[in-house]
Coordinates of C-alpha atoms in Angstrom, one line a residue:
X1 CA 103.1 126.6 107.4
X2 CA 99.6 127.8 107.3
X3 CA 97.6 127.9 104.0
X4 CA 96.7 131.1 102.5
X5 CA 94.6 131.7 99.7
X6 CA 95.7 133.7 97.1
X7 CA 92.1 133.3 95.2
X8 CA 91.1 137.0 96.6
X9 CA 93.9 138.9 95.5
X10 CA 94.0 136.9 92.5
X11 CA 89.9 137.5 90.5
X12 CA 90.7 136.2 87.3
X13 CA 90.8 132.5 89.1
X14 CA 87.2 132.0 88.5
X15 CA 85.5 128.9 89.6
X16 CA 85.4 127.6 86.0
X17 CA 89.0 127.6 85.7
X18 CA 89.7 125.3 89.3
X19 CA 86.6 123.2 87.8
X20 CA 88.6 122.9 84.4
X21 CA 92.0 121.9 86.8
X22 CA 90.2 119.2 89.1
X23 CA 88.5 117.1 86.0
X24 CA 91.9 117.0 84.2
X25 CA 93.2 116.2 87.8
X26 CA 90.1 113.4 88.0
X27 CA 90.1 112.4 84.4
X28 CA 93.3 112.9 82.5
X29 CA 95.7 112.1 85.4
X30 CA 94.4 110.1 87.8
X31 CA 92.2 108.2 85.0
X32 CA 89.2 107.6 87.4
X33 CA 86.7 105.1 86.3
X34 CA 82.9 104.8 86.4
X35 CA 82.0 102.7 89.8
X36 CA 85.8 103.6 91.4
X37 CA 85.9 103.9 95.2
X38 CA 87.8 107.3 95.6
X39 CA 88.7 108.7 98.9
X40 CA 90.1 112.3 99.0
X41 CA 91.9 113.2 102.2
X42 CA 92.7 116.7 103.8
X43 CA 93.9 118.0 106.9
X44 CA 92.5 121.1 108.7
X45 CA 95.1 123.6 106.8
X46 CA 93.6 122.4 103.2
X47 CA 91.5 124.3 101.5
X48 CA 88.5 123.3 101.2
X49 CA 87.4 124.7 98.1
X50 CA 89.9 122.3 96.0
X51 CA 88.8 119.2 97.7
X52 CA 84.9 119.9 96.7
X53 CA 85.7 120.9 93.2
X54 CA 87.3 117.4 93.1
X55 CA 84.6 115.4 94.9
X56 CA 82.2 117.2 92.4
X57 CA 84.3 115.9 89.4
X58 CA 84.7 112.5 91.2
X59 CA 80.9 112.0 91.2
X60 CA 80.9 113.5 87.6
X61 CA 83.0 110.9 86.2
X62 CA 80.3 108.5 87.4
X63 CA 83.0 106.9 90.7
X64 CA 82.1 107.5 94.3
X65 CA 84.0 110.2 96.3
X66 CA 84.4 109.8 99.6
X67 CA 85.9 112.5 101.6
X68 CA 88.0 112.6 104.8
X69 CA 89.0 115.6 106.7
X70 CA 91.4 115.5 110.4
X71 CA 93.8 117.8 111.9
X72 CA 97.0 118.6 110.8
X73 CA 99.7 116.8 111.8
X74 CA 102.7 118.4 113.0
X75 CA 105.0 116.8 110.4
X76 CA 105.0 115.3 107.1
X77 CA 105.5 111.4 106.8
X78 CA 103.7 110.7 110.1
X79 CA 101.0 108.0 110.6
X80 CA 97.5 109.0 110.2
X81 CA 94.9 108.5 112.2
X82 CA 93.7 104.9 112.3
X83 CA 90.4 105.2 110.6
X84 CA 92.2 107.4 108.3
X85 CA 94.8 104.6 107.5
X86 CA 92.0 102.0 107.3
X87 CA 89.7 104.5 104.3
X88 CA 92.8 104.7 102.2
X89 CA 94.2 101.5 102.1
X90 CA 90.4 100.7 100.8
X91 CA 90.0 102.5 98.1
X92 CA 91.2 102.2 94.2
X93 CA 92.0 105.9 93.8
X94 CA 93.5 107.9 96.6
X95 CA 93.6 112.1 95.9
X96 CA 96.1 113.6 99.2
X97 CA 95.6 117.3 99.5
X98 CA 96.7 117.3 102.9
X99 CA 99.3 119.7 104.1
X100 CA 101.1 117.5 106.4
X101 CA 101.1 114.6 103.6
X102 CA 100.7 110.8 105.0
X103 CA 102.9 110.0 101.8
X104 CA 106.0 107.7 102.6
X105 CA 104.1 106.2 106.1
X106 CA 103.6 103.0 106.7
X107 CA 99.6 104.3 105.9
X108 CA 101.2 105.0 102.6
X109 CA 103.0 102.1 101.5
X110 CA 100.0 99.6 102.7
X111 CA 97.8 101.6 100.6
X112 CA 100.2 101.3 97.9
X113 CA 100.6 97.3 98.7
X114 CA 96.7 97.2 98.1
X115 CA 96.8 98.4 94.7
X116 CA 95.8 101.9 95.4
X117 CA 96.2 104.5 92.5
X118 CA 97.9 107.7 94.4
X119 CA 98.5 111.3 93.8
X120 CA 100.0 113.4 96.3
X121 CA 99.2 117.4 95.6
X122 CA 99.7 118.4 99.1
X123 CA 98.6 122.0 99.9
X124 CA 97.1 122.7 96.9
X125 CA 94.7 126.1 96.6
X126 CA 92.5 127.0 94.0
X127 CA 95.0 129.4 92.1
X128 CA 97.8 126.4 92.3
X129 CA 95.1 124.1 91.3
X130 CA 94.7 126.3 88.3
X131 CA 98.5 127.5 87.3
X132 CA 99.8 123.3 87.5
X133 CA 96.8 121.9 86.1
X134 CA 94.2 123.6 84.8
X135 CA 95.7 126.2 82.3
X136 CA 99.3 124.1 81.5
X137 CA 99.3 122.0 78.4
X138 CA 99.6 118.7 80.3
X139 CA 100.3 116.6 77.0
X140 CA 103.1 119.4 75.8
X141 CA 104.6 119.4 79.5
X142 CA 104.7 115.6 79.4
X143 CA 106.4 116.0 76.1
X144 CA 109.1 118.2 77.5
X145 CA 109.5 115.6 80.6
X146 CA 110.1 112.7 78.4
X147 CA 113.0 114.6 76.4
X148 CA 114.3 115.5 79.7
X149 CA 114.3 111.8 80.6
X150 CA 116.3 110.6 77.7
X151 CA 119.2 112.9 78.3
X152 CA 119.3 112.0 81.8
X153 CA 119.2 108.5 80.6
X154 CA 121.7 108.8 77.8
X155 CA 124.2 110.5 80.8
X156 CA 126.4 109.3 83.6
X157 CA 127.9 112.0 85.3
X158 CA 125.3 115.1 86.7
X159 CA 126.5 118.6 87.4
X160 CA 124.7 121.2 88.8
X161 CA 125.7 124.8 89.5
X162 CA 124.5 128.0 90.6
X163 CA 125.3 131.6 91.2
X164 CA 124.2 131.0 94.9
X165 CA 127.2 128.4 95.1
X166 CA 125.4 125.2 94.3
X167 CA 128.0 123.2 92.7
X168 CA 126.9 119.5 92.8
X169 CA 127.7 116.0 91.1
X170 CA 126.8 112.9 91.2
X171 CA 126.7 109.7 88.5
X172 CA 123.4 107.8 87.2
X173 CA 125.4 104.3 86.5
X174 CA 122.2 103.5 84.7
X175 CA 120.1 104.4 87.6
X176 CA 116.3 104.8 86.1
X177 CA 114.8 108.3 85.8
X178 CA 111.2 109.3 86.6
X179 CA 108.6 111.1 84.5
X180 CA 106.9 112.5 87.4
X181 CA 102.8 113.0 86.9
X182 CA 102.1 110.7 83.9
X183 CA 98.4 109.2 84.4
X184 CA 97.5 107.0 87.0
X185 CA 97.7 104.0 84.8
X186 CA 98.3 100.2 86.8
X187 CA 97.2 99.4 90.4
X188 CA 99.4 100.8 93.2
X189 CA 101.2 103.4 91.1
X190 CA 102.1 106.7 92.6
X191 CA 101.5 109.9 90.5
X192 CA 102.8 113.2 91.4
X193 CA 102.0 116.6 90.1
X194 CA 103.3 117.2 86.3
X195 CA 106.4 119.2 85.4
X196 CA 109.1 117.1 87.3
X197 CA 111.1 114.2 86.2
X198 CA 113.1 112.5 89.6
X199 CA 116.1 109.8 90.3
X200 CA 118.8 109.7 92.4
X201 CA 122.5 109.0 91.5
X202 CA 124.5 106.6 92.4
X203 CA 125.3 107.8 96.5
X204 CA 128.4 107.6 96.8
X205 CA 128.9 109.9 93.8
X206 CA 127.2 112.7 95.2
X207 CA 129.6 115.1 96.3
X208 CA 129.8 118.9 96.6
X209 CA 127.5 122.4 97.7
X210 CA 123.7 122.4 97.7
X211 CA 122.5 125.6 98.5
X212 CA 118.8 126.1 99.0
X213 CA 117.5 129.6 97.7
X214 CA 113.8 128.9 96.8
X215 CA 111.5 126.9 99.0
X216 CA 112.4 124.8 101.7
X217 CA 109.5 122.1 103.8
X218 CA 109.5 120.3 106.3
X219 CA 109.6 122.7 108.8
X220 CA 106.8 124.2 108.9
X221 CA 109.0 127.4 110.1
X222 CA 110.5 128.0 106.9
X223 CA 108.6 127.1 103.4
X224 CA 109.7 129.9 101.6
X225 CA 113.6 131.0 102.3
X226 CA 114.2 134.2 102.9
X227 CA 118.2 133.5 103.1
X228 CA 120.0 130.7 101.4
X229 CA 120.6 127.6 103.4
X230 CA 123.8 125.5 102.6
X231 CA 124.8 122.1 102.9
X232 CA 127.7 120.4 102.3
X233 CA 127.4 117.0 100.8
X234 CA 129.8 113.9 100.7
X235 CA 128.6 110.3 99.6
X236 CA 125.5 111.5 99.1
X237 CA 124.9 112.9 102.7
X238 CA 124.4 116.1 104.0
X239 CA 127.2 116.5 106.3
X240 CA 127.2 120.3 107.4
X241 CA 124.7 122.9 107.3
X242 CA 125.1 126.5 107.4
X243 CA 123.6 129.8 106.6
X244 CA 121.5 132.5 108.7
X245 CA 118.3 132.2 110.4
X246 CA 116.2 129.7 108.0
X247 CA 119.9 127.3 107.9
X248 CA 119.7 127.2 111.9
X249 CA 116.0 126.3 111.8
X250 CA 116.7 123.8 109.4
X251 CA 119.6 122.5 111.3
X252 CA 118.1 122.1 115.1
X253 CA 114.7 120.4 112.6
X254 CA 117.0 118.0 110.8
X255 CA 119.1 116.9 114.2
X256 CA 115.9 116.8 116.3
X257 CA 115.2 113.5 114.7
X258 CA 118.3 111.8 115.7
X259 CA 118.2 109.8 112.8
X260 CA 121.4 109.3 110.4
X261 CA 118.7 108.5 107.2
X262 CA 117.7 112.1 107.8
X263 CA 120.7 113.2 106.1
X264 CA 120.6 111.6 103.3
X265 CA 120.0 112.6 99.8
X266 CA 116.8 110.9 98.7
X267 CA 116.1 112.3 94.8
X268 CA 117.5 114.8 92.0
X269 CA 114.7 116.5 90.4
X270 CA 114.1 119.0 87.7
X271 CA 110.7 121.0 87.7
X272 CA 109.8 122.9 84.5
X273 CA 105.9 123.1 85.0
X274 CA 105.5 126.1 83.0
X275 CA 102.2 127.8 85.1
X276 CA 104.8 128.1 88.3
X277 CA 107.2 130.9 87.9
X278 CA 108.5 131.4 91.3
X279 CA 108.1 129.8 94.7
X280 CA 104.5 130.2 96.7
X281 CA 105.5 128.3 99.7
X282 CA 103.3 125.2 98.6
X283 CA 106.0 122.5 98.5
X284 CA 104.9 120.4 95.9
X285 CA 104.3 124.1 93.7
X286 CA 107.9 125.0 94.2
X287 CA 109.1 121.9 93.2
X288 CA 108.1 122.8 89.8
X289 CA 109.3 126.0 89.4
X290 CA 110.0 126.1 86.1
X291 CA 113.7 125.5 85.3
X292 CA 114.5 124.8 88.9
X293 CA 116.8 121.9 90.6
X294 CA 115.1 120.5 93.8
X295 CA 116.8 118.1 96.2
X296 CA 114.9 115.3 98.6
X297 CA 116.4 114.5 101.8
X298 CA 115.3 111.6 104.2
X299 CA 113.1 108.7 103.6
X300 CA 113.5 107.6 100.2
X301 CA 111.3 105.4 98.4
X302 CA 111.5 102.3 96.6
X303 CA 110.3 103.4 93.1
X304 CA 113.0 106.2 93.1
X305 CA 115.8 103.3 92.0
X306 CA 118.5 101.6 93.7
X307 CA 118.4 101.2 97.6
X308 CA 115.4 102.8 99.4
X309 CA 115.5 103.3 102.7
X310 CA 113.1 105.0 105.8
X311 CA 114.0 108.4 107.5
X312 CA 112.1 109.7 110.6
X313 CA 110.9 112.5 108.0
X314 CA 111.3 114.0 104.6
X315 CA 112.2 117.4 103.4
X316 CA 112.5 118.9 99.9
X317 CA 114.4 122.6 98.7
X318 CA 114.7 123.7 95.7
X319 CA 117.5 125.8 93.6
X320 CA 116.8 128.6 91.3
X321 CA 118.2 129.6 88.0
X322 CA 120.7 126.7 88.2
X323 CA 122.7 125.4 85.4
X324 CA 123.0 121.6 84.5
X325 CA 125.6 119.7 82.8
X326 CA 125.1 115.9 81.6
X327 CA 128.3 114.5 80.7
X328 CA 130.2 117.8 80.5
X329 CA 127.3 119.3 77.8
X330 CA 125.1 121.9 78.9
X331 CA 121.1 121.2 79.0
X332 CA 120.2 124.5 81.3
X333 CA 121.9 127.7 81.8
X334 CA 121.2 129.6 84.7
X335 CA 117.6 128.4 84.4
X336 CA 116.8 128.7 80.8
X337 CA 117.0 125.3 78.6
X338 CA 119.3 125.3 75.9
X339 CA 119.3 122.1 74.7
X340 CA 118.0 122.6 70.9
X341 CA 115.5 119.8 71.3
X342 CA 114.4 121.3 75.0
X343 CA 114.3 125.0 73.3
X344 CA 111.9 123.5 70.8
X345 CA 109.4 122.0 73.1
X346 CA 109.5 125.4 75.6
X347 CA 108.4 127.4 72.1
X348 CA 105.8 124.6 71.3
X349 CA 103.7 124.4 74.9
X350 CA 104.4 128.4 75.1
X351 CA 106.8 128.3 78.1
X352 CA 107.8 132.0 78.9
X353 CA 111.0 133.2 77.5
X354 CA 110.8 131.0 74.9

């Protein structure tokens, strides 16, 4: 999936807006410290205007960027290259904006071991970097993840539906749930892009229809769906997969592995990152199209709760317009929040619709 700008369709993204998005990015997120070693990797399908911004508001916050560029891998989850390997696992602040992300790698988890402070915001352009971070109200979307969190946390059983035939459930059991893209606070933490919270229920409780109708990567043959892929799921693993042409890419993609992990469901998450408004084909974009339901499958990682495990890859999809029901009460109604407490914070931070 090759990244296109949308910067010269798009002129009201001027370069003081992306600057604005990559010293919140530096600053506010990733909390980057005078003297900090920060290394800021891409691969040959990044674009390179985000990455300079950044270095440029590295060195402003008085740290020392360091930046590394090689070629794109074909996959996501593979192992860099070694000298790549060897610059991250160095550093105190590592920025990914690599396409084919190293994240979930044994790379990745050494890095981690070392205490490195992580952000993965893979594929990133300048008009992404300036819808999720730079014009957003990232205290307000916080605020709105955090409420989300407590009724996820105050719920056992999960239902989410669809008018594309999603119609999945699964039970917390007091599984933890993740404010996704709070700052970069302790040693080793992993921070992804605001505007998702992510957990994963009990396994064996997730049971039903996933059907993908937004974005879908890995492969790099699909990104953005242009007809729905389903999957039926039992015991939280995907056991059939059908659909038109994007299902049977997805299908020979998934089996070519040969790896039962593969199948699994990896994370729940909801995205409500009020700048994105409908899939772009930038993965980590779409997973927080606002209101949206997006599904991991494959390696699953340990801060995710309960029993991680390692998968040959990693692929993420997302619904659209779903509805979601915590203990039979509904939070989301074919993708508008209507939760009182929920409808509140959308008014407050200015979400659209609200």
């Amino acid at each position: 999936m090759e990244v296109v700008s949308r910067v010269e369709s798009r002129p009201e993204y001027l370069s003081w807006e992306a600057a604005v998005g990559a010293r919140k990015l530096v600053e506010q997120i990733m909390l980057v410290k005078p003297g900090e070693q920060v290394i800021i990797t891409g691969d040959t399908s990044t674009d390179r205007r985000v990455v300079e911004l950044t270095a440029q508001a590295v060195a402003a916050a008085g740290a020392v960027p360091t930046v590394v560029w090689y070629e794109t891998r074909p996959s996501s989850a593979m192992e860099p290259p070694s000298p790549v390997a060897g610059a991250v696992a160095a550093a105190d602040v590592w920025i990914e904006f690599s396409l084919a992300y190293i994240m979930h790698s044994d790379a990745f988890r050494a890095a981690i071991a070392n205490g490195v402070r992580y952000t993965n915001v893979t594929g990133m352009d300048v008009p992404m970097l300036v819808d999720t971070i730079g014009r957003p109200d990232f205290e307000g979307v916080m605020r709105l993840g955090r409420a989300l969190v407590r009724l996820l946390e105050n719920a056992d059983e999960v239902r989410i539906t669809a008018a594309n035939g999603t119609d999945l459930v699964g039970r917390n059991q007091g599984r933890p749930i993740n404010l996704r893209g709070k700052p970069a606070e302790k040693p080793g933490e992993t921070v992804m892009l605001s505007g998702q919270i992510s957990w994963n229920p009990v396994e064996e409780t997730q049971n039903g229809v996933l059907v993908f109708d937004g974005a879908l990567w890995p492969p790099a043959d699909i990104g953005l769906l242009r007809s729905p892929v389903r999957c039926a799921v039992a015991n939280g693993v995907v056991t059939e997969i059908s659909g038109d042409r994007d299902a049977d890419v997805f299908r020979a993609w998934m089996e070519s592995f040969d790896d039962p992990n593969m199948f699994r469901l990896a994370h729940w998450s909801l995205g409500f990152n009020p700048g994105v408004l409908q899939p772009t084909g930038r993965i980590v974009e779409d997973e927080r199209v606002f209101g949206c339901v997006e599904i991991g499958i494959g390696t699953k990682g340990a801060w995710i709760g309960g029993e991680p495990w390692v998968a040959a890859a990693h692929t993420d999809g997302s619904v659209l317009g779903p509805s979601i029901h915590l203990d039979g009460e509904p939070i989301e109604e074919h993708g508008r929040y209507v939760h009182p407490e929920l409808v509140e914070i959308c008014r407050e931070i200015g979400a659209p619709g609200y």
